[in-house]
């Protein structure tokens, strides 16, 4: 169960750039919401405020009715997948996937079973002992997704996860992430500048421009608007 609400959210960076200006989004449990818009429109900043990686200047973020503005990232029951994968280069795939559970002091057996389960879902079992430099871009992205899955978070955040992949792999991974959403029944918030990605993946699409929301609705409702 995870409803995420952004109420009158504002982000002003040090130096005065207003990156996000009064954004309101109601995200339902198990919804797949895509934030889409051109580079610099405030998508990534919005996602990073939900993750707790940026302070919220004004407004309120709640998850299941609980105010989250001041919660540390690790206390938010959220996992994020980054565009650049953000894998630790000196660690094996297995250790990369286990890391977030280790720092949260999960038992060894629980960590092993969760890593094995996630590796099975993503079909990366045979990569577990490799280091990131021995992986292709698509494999690295699978590991990054695996690292998020093992946490079993209520909310998944994706920040342009496919933009470093070639076109063919991008289409394949779109389908896989959509299938993962169905399988895990989690709330997912996904940032992209790619309109086709937004239209094919989102239950709800939030179109941003210049830090404000221009349109919000289902893919069909956006097609039908003038
Ligand atoms: P998007 O993800 O849509 O490309 P961002 O959220 O990254 O947009 O950026 C929104 C605006 O905030 C841009 O004008 C960008 O230059 C600015 N910005 C982003 N990060 C910072 C930062 N750390 N400090 C100052 N300004 C920033
Ligand atoms: P982006 O492409 O979203 O701009 P960055 O490389 O700027 O990504 O990193 C964004 C954030 O990711 C940083 O604030 C950093 O704290 C966090 N980060 C970096 N590595 C990891 C990691 N391995 N696990 C979780 N968070 C990470």
Coordinates of N, CA and C and ligand atoms in Angstrom, one line a residue:
X1 N 0.8 -1.2 0.0 CA 0.0 0.0 0.0 C 0.9 1.2 0.0
X2 N 0.8 2.1 -1.0 CA 1.5 3.3 -1.0 C 0.9 4.4 -1.9
X3 N 0.3 5.3 -1.2 CA -0.2 6.5 -1.9 C 0.8 7.7 -1.7
X4 N 1.2 8.3 -2.8 CA 2.2 9.4 -2.7 C 1.5 10.7 -3.1
X5 N 1.6 11.7 -2.2 CA 0.9 12.9 -2.5 C 2.0 14.1 -2.5
X6 N 2.0 14.9 -3.5 CA 2.8 16.1 -3.6 C 1.8 17.3 -3.5
X7 N 2.0 18.1 -2.5 CA 1.0 19.2 -2.3 C 1.8 20.5 -2.3
X8 N 1.5 21.3 -3.3 CA 2.1 22.7 -3.5 C 3.7 22.6 -3.3
X9 N 4.3 21.7 -4.0 CA 5.7 21.4 -3.8 C 6.5 22.5 -4.6
X10 N 7.5 23.1 -3.9 CA 8.4 24.1 -4.5 C 9.8 23.7 -4.3
X11 N 10.7 23.9 -5.3 CA 12.1 23.7 -5.0 C 12.9 25.0 -5.6
X12 N 13.5 25.7 -4.7 CA 14.4 26.8 -5.1 C 15.8 26.3 -4.7
X13 N 16.7 26.2 -5.7 CA 18.1 25.8 -5.4 C 18.9 27.0 -4.8
X14 N 20.0 26.7 -4.1 CA 20.9 27.7 -3.6 C 21.3 28.5 -4.9
X15 N 21.2 29.8 -4.8 CA 21.5 30.6 -6.0 C 20.3 31.2 -6.6
X16 N 19.1 30.6 -6.3 CA 17.8 31.2 -6.6 C 17.1 30.6 -7.8
X17 N 17.6 29.5 -8.4 CA 16.9 28.8 -9.5 C 15.6 28.2 -8.9
X18 N 14.4 28.6 -9.5 CA 13.2 27.9 -9.0 C 13.0 26.7 -10.0
X19 N 13.4 25.5 -9.6 CA 13.3 24.3 -10.5 C 11.9 23.7 -10.5
X20 N 11.2 23.8 -9.4 CA 9.9 23.2 -9.3 C 9.0 24.3 -8.6
X21 N 7.8 24.5 -9.3 CA 7.0 25.7 -8.9 C 5.6 25.2 -8.6
X22 N 5.2 24.9 -7.4 CA 3.9 24.6 -7.0 C 3.3 23.4 -7.7
X23 N 4.0 22.3 -7.5 CA 3.5 21.1 -8.2 C 2.6 20.2 -7.2
X24 N 1.5 19.8 -7.8 CA 0.5 19.0 -7.1 C 0.3 17.7 -7.9
X25 N 0.6 16.5 -7.2 CA 0.3 15.2 -7.9 C -0.2 14.3 -6.8
X26 N -1.3 13.6 -7.1 CA -1.8 12.5 -6.3 C -1.6 11.2 -7.0
X27 N -0.7 10.4 -6.3 CA -0.4 9.1 -6.9 C -1.0 8.0 -6.1
X28 N -1.9 7.2 -6.8 CA -2.6 6.1 -6.1 C -1.7 4.9 -5.9
X29 N -2.2 4.1 -5.0 CA -1.5 2.8 -4.7 C -1.4 2.0 -6.0
X30 N -0.2 1.5 -6.2 CA 0.1 0.6 -7.4 C 0.0 1.3 -8.7
X31 N -0.1 2.6 -8.7 CA -0.1 3.4 -10.0 C 1.3 3.5 -10.6
X32 N 1.3 3.5 -11.9 CA 2.6 3.8 -12.6 C 2.5 5.2 -13.2
X33 N 3.2 6.1 -12.6 CA 3.1 7.5 -13.0 C 4.4 7.9 -13.7
X34 N 4.2 8.6 -14.9 CA 5.4 9.0 -15.6 C 5.5 10.5 -15.6
X35 N 6.6 11.1 -15.2 CA 6.9 12.5 -15.3 C 7.6 12.7 -16.6
X36 N 7.1 13.5 -17.5 CA 7.7 13.7 -18.8 C 7.8 15.2 -19.2
X37 N 8.9 15.5 -19.9 CA 9.0 16.9 -20.3 C 10.5 17.1 -20.8
X38 N 10.8 18.3 -21.4 CA 12.1 18.5 -21.9 C 13.1 18.7 -20.8
X39 N 14.4 18.6 -21.2 CA 15.5 18.7 -20.2 C 15.4 20.0 -19.5
X40 N 15.6 20.0 -18.2 CA 15.6 21.2 -17.3 C 14.2 21.6 -16.8
X41 N 13.2 20.7 -17.1 CA 11.8 21.1 -16.7 C 11.5 20.8 -15.2
X42 N 12.4 20.1 -14.5 CA 12.2 19.9 -13.1 C 11.8 18.5 -12.7
X43 N 11.8 17.6 -13.7 CA 11.4 16.2 -13.4 C 12.3 15.5 -12.4
X44 N 13.6 15.6 -12.7 CA 14.6 14.9 -11.8 C 14.6 15.5 -10.4
X45 N 14.5 16.8 -10.3 CA 14.4 17.5 -9.0 C 13.2 17.0 -8.2
X46 N 12.0 16.9 -8.9 CA 10.8 16.4 -8.3 C 11.0 15.0 -7.7
X47 N 11.6 14.1 -8.5 CA 11.9 12.7 -8.1 C 12.9 12.7 -6.9
X48 N 13.9 13.5 -7.0 CA 14.9 13.5 -5.9 C 14.3 14.0 -4.6
X49 N 13.4 14.9 -4.7 CA 12.7 15.4 -3.5 C 11.9 14.3 -2.9
X50 N 11.2 13.4 -3.7 CA 10.4 12.3 -3.2 C 11.4 11.3 -2.5
X51 N 12.6 11.1 -3.1 CA 13.6 10.2 -2.6 C 14.2 10.7 -1.3
X52 N 14.2 12.0 -1.1 CA 14.9 12.6 0.0 C 16.3 13.0 -0.3
X53 N 16.7 13.0 -1.6 CA 18.0 13.4 -2.0 C 18.2 14.9 -2.2
X54 N 17.0 15.6 -2.2 CA 17.0 17.1 -2.2 C 16.0 17.6 -1.2
X55 N 16.3 18.6 -0.5 CA 15.4 19.2 0.5 C 14.2 19.8 -0.3
X56 N 13.0 19.8 0.3 CA 11.8 20.4 -0.2 C 11.8 21.9 0.3
X57 N 11.7 22.9 -0.6 CA 11.8 24.3 -0.2 C 10.4 24.6 0.5
X58 N 9.3 24.2 -0.2 CA 8.0 24.5 0.3 C 7.0 23.5 -0.1
X59 N 5.9 23.3 0.6 CA 4.9 22.3 0.3 C 5.1 21.1 1.1
X60 N 4.2 20.1 0.8 CA 4.3 18.9 1.7 C 4.3 17.6 0.8
X61 N 5.2 16.7 1.2 CA 5.2 15.3 0.6 C 4.7 14.3 1.6
X62 N 3.6 13.6 1.3 CA 3.2 12.5 2.2 C 3.2 11.2 1.5
X63 N 3.4 10.1 2.2 CA 3.3 8.7 1.8 C 2.3 8.1 2.7
X64 N 1.2 7.6 2.2 CA 0.1 7.0 3.0 C -0.3 7.9 4.1
X65 N -0.4 9.2 3.8 CA -0.8 10.2 4.8 C 0.2 10.7 5.7
X66 N 1.4 10.1 5.7 CA 2.4 10.5 6.7 C 3.4 11.5 6.0
X67 N 3.6 12.6 6.7 CA 4.5 13.7 6.2 C 5.9 13.1 6.1
X68 N 6.6 13.3 4.9 CA 7.9 12.7 4.7 C 9.0 13.8 4.5
X69 N 8.6 15.1 4.5 CA 9.6 16.1 4.2 C 10.9 15.9 4.9
X70 N 10.8 15.6 6.2 CA 12.0 15.6 7.1 C 12.6 14.2 7.2
X71 N 12.0 13.1 6.6 CA 12.5 11.8 6.8 C 13.8 11.6 6.0
X72 N 14.8 10.9 6.6 CA 16.0 10.6 5.9 C 15.7 9.6 4.7
X73 N 16.5 9.7 3.6 CA 16.2 8.8 2.5 C 16.0 7.3 2.9
X74 N 16.9 6.8 3.8 CA 16.8 5.4 4.1 C 15.6 5.0 4.9
X75 N 14.8 6.0 5.4 CA 13.6 5.7 6.2 C 12.4 5.9 5.4
X76 N 12.5 6.1 4.1 CA 11.3 6.4 3.3 C 10.6 5.2 2.6
X77 N 11.2 4.0 2.7 CA 10.6 2.8 2.1 C 10.5 3.0 0.6
X78 N 11.5 3.6 0.0 CA 11.6 4.0 -1.4 C 12.9 3.4 -2.0
X79 N 12.9 2.9 -3.2 CA 14.1 2.6 -3.9 C 14.2 3.3 -5.2
X80 N 15.4 3.7 -5.6 CA 15.5 4.5 -6.8 C 16.5 3.9 -7.7
X81 N 16.2 3.9 -9.0 CA 17.1 3.5 -10.1 C 17.6 4.6 -10.9
X82 N 18.9 4.8 -11.0 CA 19.5 6.0 -11.7 C 19.8 5.7 -13.1
X83 N 19.9 6.8 -13.9 CA 20.3 6.7 -15.3 C 21.7 6.1 -15.5
X84 N 22.6 6.5 -14.6 CA 24.0 6.0 -14.7 C 24.2 4.8 -13.9
X85 N 23.1 4.1 -13.5 CA 23.1 2.8 -12.8 C 23.7 3.0 -11.3
X86 N 24.7 3.9 -11.1 CA 25.2 4.1 -9.8 C 25.6 2.8 -9.0
X87 N 26.2 1.9 -9.8 CA 26.7 0.6 -9.2 C 28.1 0.9 -8.5
X88 N 28.4 0.2 -7.5 CA 29.8 0.3 -6.9 C 30.7 -0.5 -7.7
X89 N 31.8 0.1 -8.3 CA 32.6 -0.6 -9.3 C 33.5 -1.7 -8.6
X90 N 33.8 -1.5 -7.3 CA 34.7 -2.5 -6.7 C 34.0 -3.7 -6.2
X91 N 32.6 -3.7 -6.2 CA 31.9 -4.8 -5.7 C 31.3 -5.7 -6.8
X92 N 31.1 -7.0 -6.5 CA 30.4 -7.8 -7.4 C 29.0 -7.5 -7.5
X93 N 28.3 -8.0 -8.5 CA 26.9 -7.8 -8.7 C 26.1 -8.2 -7.4
X94 N 26.5 -9.4 -6.9 CA 25.9 -9.9 -5.7 C 26.0 -8.9 -4.5
X95 N 27.2 -8.4 -4.3 CA 27.4 -7.4 -3.2 C 26.7 -6.1 -3.5
X96 N 26.7 -5.7 -4.8 CA 25.9 -4.4 -5.1 C 24.5 -4.6 -4.7
X97 N 23.9 -5.8 -5.0 CA 22.5 -6.0 -4.8 C 22.2 -6.1 -3.3
X98 N 23.2 -6.7 -2.5 CA 23.1 -6.9 -1.1 C 23.3 -5.7 -0.3
X99 N 24.0 -4.7 -0.8 CA 24.5 -3.6 0.0 C 23.4 -2.9 0.8
X100 N 22.3 -2.5 0.1 CA 21.3 -1.7 0.8 C 20.7 -2.5 2.0
X101 N 20.7 -3.9 1.9 CA 20.1 -4.7 2.9 C 21.1 -4.8 4.1
X102 N 22.4 -4.9 3.7 CA 23.5 -5.0 4.7 C 23.5 -3.8 5.6
X103 N 23.4 -2.6 5.0 CA 23.5 -1.4 5.8 C 22.2 -1.2 6.7
X104 N 21.2 -1.9 6.3 CA 19.9 -1.9 7.1 C 19.9 -3.1 8.0
X105 N 21.0 -3.8 8.1 CA 21.2 -4.9 9.1 C 20.2 -6.1 9.0
X106 N 19.9 -6.4 7.7 CA 19.1 -7.6 7.5 C 20.0 -8.9 7.8
X107 N 19.3 -10.0 8.2 CA 20.1 -11.2 8.4 C 20.6 -11.8 7.1
X108 N 21.8 -12.5 7.3 CA 22.5 -13.0 6.1 C 21.6 -13.9 5.2
X109 N 20.8 -14.8 5.9 CA 20.0 -15.7 5.1 C 18.9 -14.9 4.3
X110 N 18.4 -13.9 5.0 CA 17.3 -13.1 4.3 C 17.9 -12.4 3.1
X111 N 19.1 -11.9 3.3 CA 19.8 -11.1 2.2 C 20.0 -12.1 1.0
X112 N 20.6 -13.3 1.3 CA 20.8 -14.3 0.3 C 19.6 -14.7 -0.5
X113 N 18.5 -14.9 0.3 CA 17.3 -15.3 -0.4 C 16.7 -14.2 -1.3
X114 N 16.8 -13.0 -0.8 CA 16.2 -11.9 -1.6 C 17.1 -11.6 -2.8
X115 N 18.4 -11.7 -2.7 CA 19.3 -11.5 -3.9 C 19.0 -12.6 -4.9
X116 N 18.8 -13.8 -4.4 CA 18.6 -15.0 -5.3 C 17.2 -14.8 -6.1
X117 N 16.2 -14.3 -5.3 CA 14.9 -14.1 -5.9 C 14.9 -13.0 -7.0
X118 N 15.6 -11.9 -6.6 CA 15.6 -10.8 -7.6 C 16.4 -11.2 -8.8
X119 N 17.5 -11.9 -8.6 CA 18.4 -12.3 -9.7 C 17.6 -13.3 -10.7
X120 N 16.7 -14.1 -10.1 CA 15.8 -15.0 -10.8 C 14.8 -14.2 -11.7
X121 N 14.2 -13.2 -11.0 CA 13.2 -12.4 -11.8 C 13.9 -11.7 -12.9
X122 N 15.1 -11.2 -12.7 CA 15.7 -10.4 -13.8 C 16.6 -11.2 -14.7
X123 N 16.7 -12.5 -14.4 CA 17.5 -13.4 -15.2 C 19.0 -13.0 -15.3
X124 N 19.5 -12.7 -14.1 CA 20.9 -12.3 -14.0 C 21.7 -13.2 -13.1
X125 N 21.2 -14.5 -12.9 CA 21.9 -15.4 -11.9 C 23.3 -15.6 -12.3
X126 N 23.6 -15.7 -13.6 CA 25.0 -16.1 -14.0 C 25.9 -14.9 -14.0
X127 N 25.4 -13.7 -13.6 CA 26.3 -12.5 -13.5 C 26.7 -12.2 -12.1
X128 N 26.2 -12.9 -11.1 CA 26.3 -12.5 -9.7 C 27.7 -12.3 -9.2
X129 N 28.7 -13.0 -9.8 CA 30.1 -12.9 -9.3 C 30.9 -12.0 -10.1
X130 N 30.3 -11.3 -11.1 CA 31.0 -10.4 -11.9 C 31.0 -9.0 -11.3
X131 N 32.0 -8.2 -11.7 CA 32.0 -6.8 -11.3 C 31.4 -5.9 -12.4
X132 N 30.8 -4.8 -12.1 CA 30.1 -4.0 -13.1 C 30.9 -3.7 -14.4
X133 N 32.2 -3.6 -14.4 CA 32.9 -3.3 -15.6 C 32.8 -4.5 -16.6
X134 N 32.5 -5.7 -16.1 CA 32.4 -6.8 -17.0 C 31.0 -7.0 -17.5
X135 N 30.1 -6.0 -17.4 CA 28.7 -6.1 -17.8 C 28.4 -5.2 -18.9
X136 N 27.5 -5.6 -19.8 CA 27.0 -4.6 -20.8 C 26.1 -3.6 -20.1
X137 N 25.7 -2.6 -20.9 CA 24.8 -1.5 -20.4 C 23.5 -2.1 -19.9
X138 N 22.9 -3.0 -20.7 CA 21.6 -3.6 -20.4 C 21.7 -4.4 -19.1
X139 N 22.8 -5.1 -19.0 CA 23.0 -6.0 -17.8 C 23.2 -5.1 -16.5
X140 N 23.9 -4.0 -16.7 CA 24.1 -3.1 -15.6 C 22.8 -2.5 -15.1
X141 N 21.9 -2.2 -16.1 CA 20.6 -1.6 -15.7 C 19.8 -2.7 -15.0
X142 N 19.9 -4.0 -15.4 CA 19.2 -5.0 -14.7 C 19.6 -5.1 -13.3
X143 N 21.0 -5.0 -13.1 CA 21.5 -5.1 -11.7 C 21.0 -3.9 -10.9
X144 N 21.0 -2.7 -11.5 CA 20.5 -1.6 -10.8 C 19.0 -1.8 -10.4
X145 N 18.2 -2.4 -11.3 CA 16.8 -2.6 -10.9 C 16.8 -3.7 -9.8
X146 N 17.6 -4.7 -9.9 CA 17.7 -5.8 -8.9 C 18.0 -5.2 -7.5
X147 N 18.9 -4.2 -7.5 CA 19.3 -3.7 -6.2 C 18.1 -2.9 -5.6
X148 N 17.2 -2.4 -6.5 CA 16.0 -1.8 -5.9 C 15.0 -2.8 -5.5
X149 N 14.8 -3.9 -6.3 CA 13.8 -4.9 -5.9 C 14.1 -5.6 -4.6
X150 N 15.3 -5.9 -4.3 CA 15.6 -6.7 -3.1 C 15.1 -6.0 -1.8
X151 N 15.0 -4.7 -1.9 CA 14.6 -3.9 -0.7 C 13.1 -4.1 -0.5
X152 N 12.3 -4.6 -1.5 CA 10.9 -4.7 -1.4 C 10.2 -3.4 -1.0
X153 N 10.5 -2.3 -1.6 CA 10.0 -1.0 -1.2 C 8.6 -0.8 -1.6
X154 N 7.9 0.1 -0.9 CA 6.5 0.4 -1.3 C 6.5 1.2 -2.6
X155 N 7.6 2.0 -2.8 CA 7.6 2.9 -3.9 C 8.9 2.8 -4.7
X156 N 8.8 2.7 -6.0 CA 10.0 2.6 -6.9 C 10.1 4.0 -7.6
X157 N 11.3 4.5 -7.7 CA 11.6 5.7 -8.5 C 12.6 5.4 -9.6
X158 N 12.3 5.8 -10.8 CA 13.2 5.6 -11.9 C 13.6 6.9 -12.5
X159 N 14.8 7.2 -12.6 CA 15.3 8.5 -13.2 C 15.9 8.3 -14.6
X160 N 15.2 8.4 -15.6 CA 15.6 8.1 -17.0 C 16.5 6.9 -17.1
X161 N 15.9 5.7 -16.7 CA 16.7 4.5 -16.5 C 17.2 3.9 -17.9
X162 N 16.5 4.3 -19.0 CA 16.8 3.6 -20.2 C 17.6 4.5 -21.2
X163 N 17.9 5.8 -20.8 CA 18.4 6.7 -21.8 C 19.9 6.4 -22.2
X164 N 20.6 5.5 -21.5 CA 21.9 5.2 -21.9 C 22.0 3.9 -22.7
X165 N 20.8 3.3 -23.0 CA 20.7 2.0 -23.7 C 20.4 2.3 -25.2
X166 N 20.8 1.3 -26.1 CA 20.5 1.5 -27.5 C 19.0 1.2 -27.7
X167 N 18.5 1.6 -28.9 CA 17.1 1.7 -29.1 C 16.4 0.3 -28.9
X168 N 17.0 -0.7 -29.4 CA 16.4 -2.0 -29.3 C 16.2 -2.5 -27.9
X169 N 17.3 -2.3 -27.1 CA 17.3 -2.7 -25.7 C 16.3 -1.8 -24.9
X170 N 16.2 -0.6 -25.3 CA 15.3 0.4 -24.7 C 13.8 -0.1 -24.8
X171 N 13.5 -0.6 -26.0 CA 12.1 -1.1 -26.2 C 11.9 -2.3 -25.3
X172 N 12.9 -3.2 -25.3 CA 12.8 -4.5 -24.5 C 12.6 -4.2 -23.0
X173 N 13.4 -3.2 -22.5 CA 13.4 -2.9 -21.1 C 12.1 -2.2 -20.7
X174 N 11.6 -1.4 -21.6 CA 10.2 -0.8 -21.3 C 9.2 -1.9 -21.0
X175 N 9.2 -3.0 -21.8 CA 8.3 -4.1 -21.6 C 8.6 -4.7 -20.3
X176 N 9.9 -4.9 -20.0 CA 10.2 -5.6 -18.8 C 9.9 -4.8 -17.5
X177 N 10.1 -3.5 -17.6 CA 9.7 -2.7 -16.4 C 8.2 -2.7 -16.2
X178 N 7.4 -2.6 -17.3 CA 6.0 -2.7 -17.2 C 5.6 -4.0 -16.6
X179 N 6.2 -5.1 -17.0 CA 5.9 -6.5 -16.5 C 6.2 -6.5 -15.0
X180 N 7.3 -5.9 -14.6 CA 7.8 -5.9 -13.2 C 6.7 -5.1 -12.4
X181 N 6.2 -4.1 -12.9 CA 5.1 -3.3 -12.2 C 3.9 -4.2 -11.9
X182 N 3.5 -4.9 -12.9 CA 2.4 -5.9 -12.7 C 2.7 -6.9 -11.7
X183 N 3.9 -7.4 -11.8 CA 4.3 -8.5 -10.9 C 4.5 -8.1 -9.4
X184 N 5.1 -6.9 -9.2 CA 5.4 -6.5 -7.9 C 4.3 -5.7 -7.2
X185 N 3.4 -5.2 -8.0 CA 2.2 -4.5 -7.6 C 2.7 -3.3 -6.6
X186 N 3.7 -2.6 -7.0 CA 4.2 -1.5 -6.3 C 3.8 -0.2 -7.0
X187 N 3.9 0.9 -6.2 CA 3.7 2.2 -6.8 C 5.0 2.6 -7.5
X188 N 5.0 3.1 -8.8 CA 6.2 3.4 -9.5 C 6.1 4.8 -10.1
X189 N 7.1 5.6 -9.9 CA 7.2 6.9 -10.5 C 8.4 7.0 -11.4
X190 N 8.2 7.3 -12.6 CA 9.2 7.1 -13.7 C 9.4 8.4 -14.4
X191 N 10.7 8.9 -14.5 CA 11.0 10.1 -15.2 C 11.6 9.8 -16.6
X192 N 11.1 10.5 -17.6 CA 11.7 10.4 -18.9 C 11.5 11.6 -19.7
X193 N 12.4 11.9 -20.7 CA 12.1 13.0 -21.7 C 11.5 12.4 -22.9
X194 N 11.3 11.1 -23.0 CA 10.8 10.4 -24.2 C 9.3 10.2 -24.1
X195 N 8.6 10.9 -25.0 CA 7.1 10.9 -25.0 C 6.5 9.5 -25.3
X196 N 7.2 8.8 -26.2 CA 6.7 7.4 -26.5 C 6.8 6.5 -25.3
X197 N 7.9 6.6 -24.6 CA 8.1 5.9 -23.4 C 7.0 6.2 -22.4
X198 N 6.7 7.5 -22.2 CA 5.7 8.0 -21.3 C 4.3 7.4 -21.7
X199 N 4.0 7.5 -23.0 CA 2.6 7.1 -23.5 C 2.5 5.6 -23.4
X200 N 3.5 4.8 -23.6 CA 3.4 3.3 -23.6 C 3.4 2.8 -22.1
X201 N 4.1 3.5 -21.2 CA 4.3 2.9 -19.9 C 3.4 3.4 -18.8
X202 N 2.9 4.7 -18.9 CA 2.2 5.3 -17.8 C 0.8 5.0 -17.7
X203 N 0.3 4.7 -16.4 CA -1.2 4.8 -16.2 C -1.6 6.2 -16.2
X204 N -0.7 7.0 -15.6 CA -1.0 8.5 -15.5 C 0.3 9.2 -15.9
X205 N 0.1 10.3 -16.7 CA 1.2 11.0 -17.2 C 1.2 12.5 -16.8
X206 N 2.3 12.9 -16.2 CA 2.4 14.3 -15.8 C 3.4 15.0 -16.7
X207 N 2.8 16.0 -17.5 CA 3.7 16.7 -18.4 C 4.2 18.0 -17.8
X208 N 5.5 18.1 -17.7 CA 6.1 19.3 -17.0 C 6.8 20.2 -18.0
X209 N 6.8 21.5 -17.7 CA 7.5 22.5 -18.5 C 7.9 23.6 -17.6
X210 N 9.2 24.0 -17.6 CA 9.6 25.1 -16.8 C 9.2 25.1 -15.3
X211 N 9.3 23.9 -14.7 CA 9.0 23.7 -13.3 C 7.5 23.6 -12.9
X212 N 6.6 23.7 -13.9 CA 5.2 23.6 -13.6 C 4.6 22.5 -14.4
X213 N 3.4 22.0 -13.9 CA 2.7 20.9 -14.6 C 1.8 21.6 -15.6
X214 N 2.0 21.1 -16.9 CA 1.2 21.6 -18.0 C -0.1 20.8 -18.2
X215 N 0.1 19.4 -18.1 CA -1.1 18.6 -18.3 C -0.9 17.4 -17.4
X216 N -2.0 16.7 -17.0 CA -1.9 15.5 -16.2 C -3.1 14.7 -16.5
X217 N -2.9 13.4 -16.8 CA -4.0 12.5 -17.1 C -3.5 11.2 -17.7
X218 N -4.5 10.3 -18.1 CA -4.2 9.0 -18.7 C -3.6 9.3 -20.1
X219 N -2.9 8.3 -20.7 CA -2.4 8.5 -22.1 C -3.5 8.9 -23.0
X220 N -4.7 8.2 -22.9 CA -5.8 8.4 -23.8 C -6.3 9.9 -23.7
X221 N -6.5 10.3 -22.4 CA -7.0 11.7 -22.2 C -6.0 12.7 -22.8
X222 N -4.7 12.4 -22.7 CA -3.8 13.4 -23.3 C -3.8 13.5 -24.8
X223 N -4.0 12.3 -25.4 CA -4.1 12.2 -26.9 C -5.3 13.0 -27.4
X224 N -6.4 13.0 -26.6 CA -7.6 13.6 -27.0 C -7.7 15.1 -26.8
X225 N -6.7 15.6 -26.0 CA -6.8 17.0 -25.7 C -6.2 17.8 -26.9
X226 N -6.7 19.0 -27.2 CA -6.2 19.7 -28.3 C -4.8 20.2 -28.1
Ligands
LIG1 P1 15.1 17.7 -15.7 O1 15.2 16.5 -14.8 O2 13.7 17.9 -16.2 O3 16.1 17.7 -16.8 P2 16.1 19.1 -13.4 O4 15.2 18.8 -12.3 O5 17.4 18.4 -13.4 O6 15.3 19.0 -14.8 O7 16.5 20.7 -13.4 C1 15.5 21.7 -13.2 C2 16.2 23.0 -13.2 O8 16.9 23.1 -12.0 C3 17.1 23.3 -14.3 O9 17.1 24.7 -14.5 C4 18.5 23.0 -13.7 O10 19.5 23.7 -14.3 C5 18.3 23.4 -12.2 N1 19.1 22.6 -11.3 C6 19.2 21.2 -11.2 N2 20.0 20.8 -10.3 C7 20.5 21.9 -9.7 C8 21.4 22.2 -8.6 N3 22.0 21.2 -7.9 N4 21.7 23.5 -8.4 C9 21.2 24.5 -9.0 N5 20.3 24.3 -10.0 C10 20.0 23.1 -10.4
LIG2 P1 21.6 11.6 -11.8 O1 21.8 11.0 -13.2 O2 20.2 11.3 -11.3 O3 21.8 13.1 -11.8 P2 23.9 11.4 -10.1 O4 25.1 10.7 -10.6 O5 24.0 12.9 -10.0 O6 22.6 10.9 -10.8 O7 23.7 10.9 -8.6 C1 22.5 11.2 -8.0 C2 22.5 10.8 -6.5 O8 22.7 9.4 -6.4 C3 23.5 11.4 -5.6 O9 22.9 12.4 -4.7 C4 24.1 10.3 -4.8 O10 24.0 10.5 -3.4 C5 23.2 9.1 -5.1 N1 23.9 7.9 -5.3 C6 25.1 7.7 -5.9 N2 25.5 6.4 -5.9 C7 24.5 5.7 -5.2 C8 24.3 4.4 -4.9 N3 25.1 3.4 -5.2 N4 23.2 4.0 -4.2 C9 22.2 5.0 -3.9 N5 22.4 6.3 -4.2 C10 23.5 6.7 -4.8

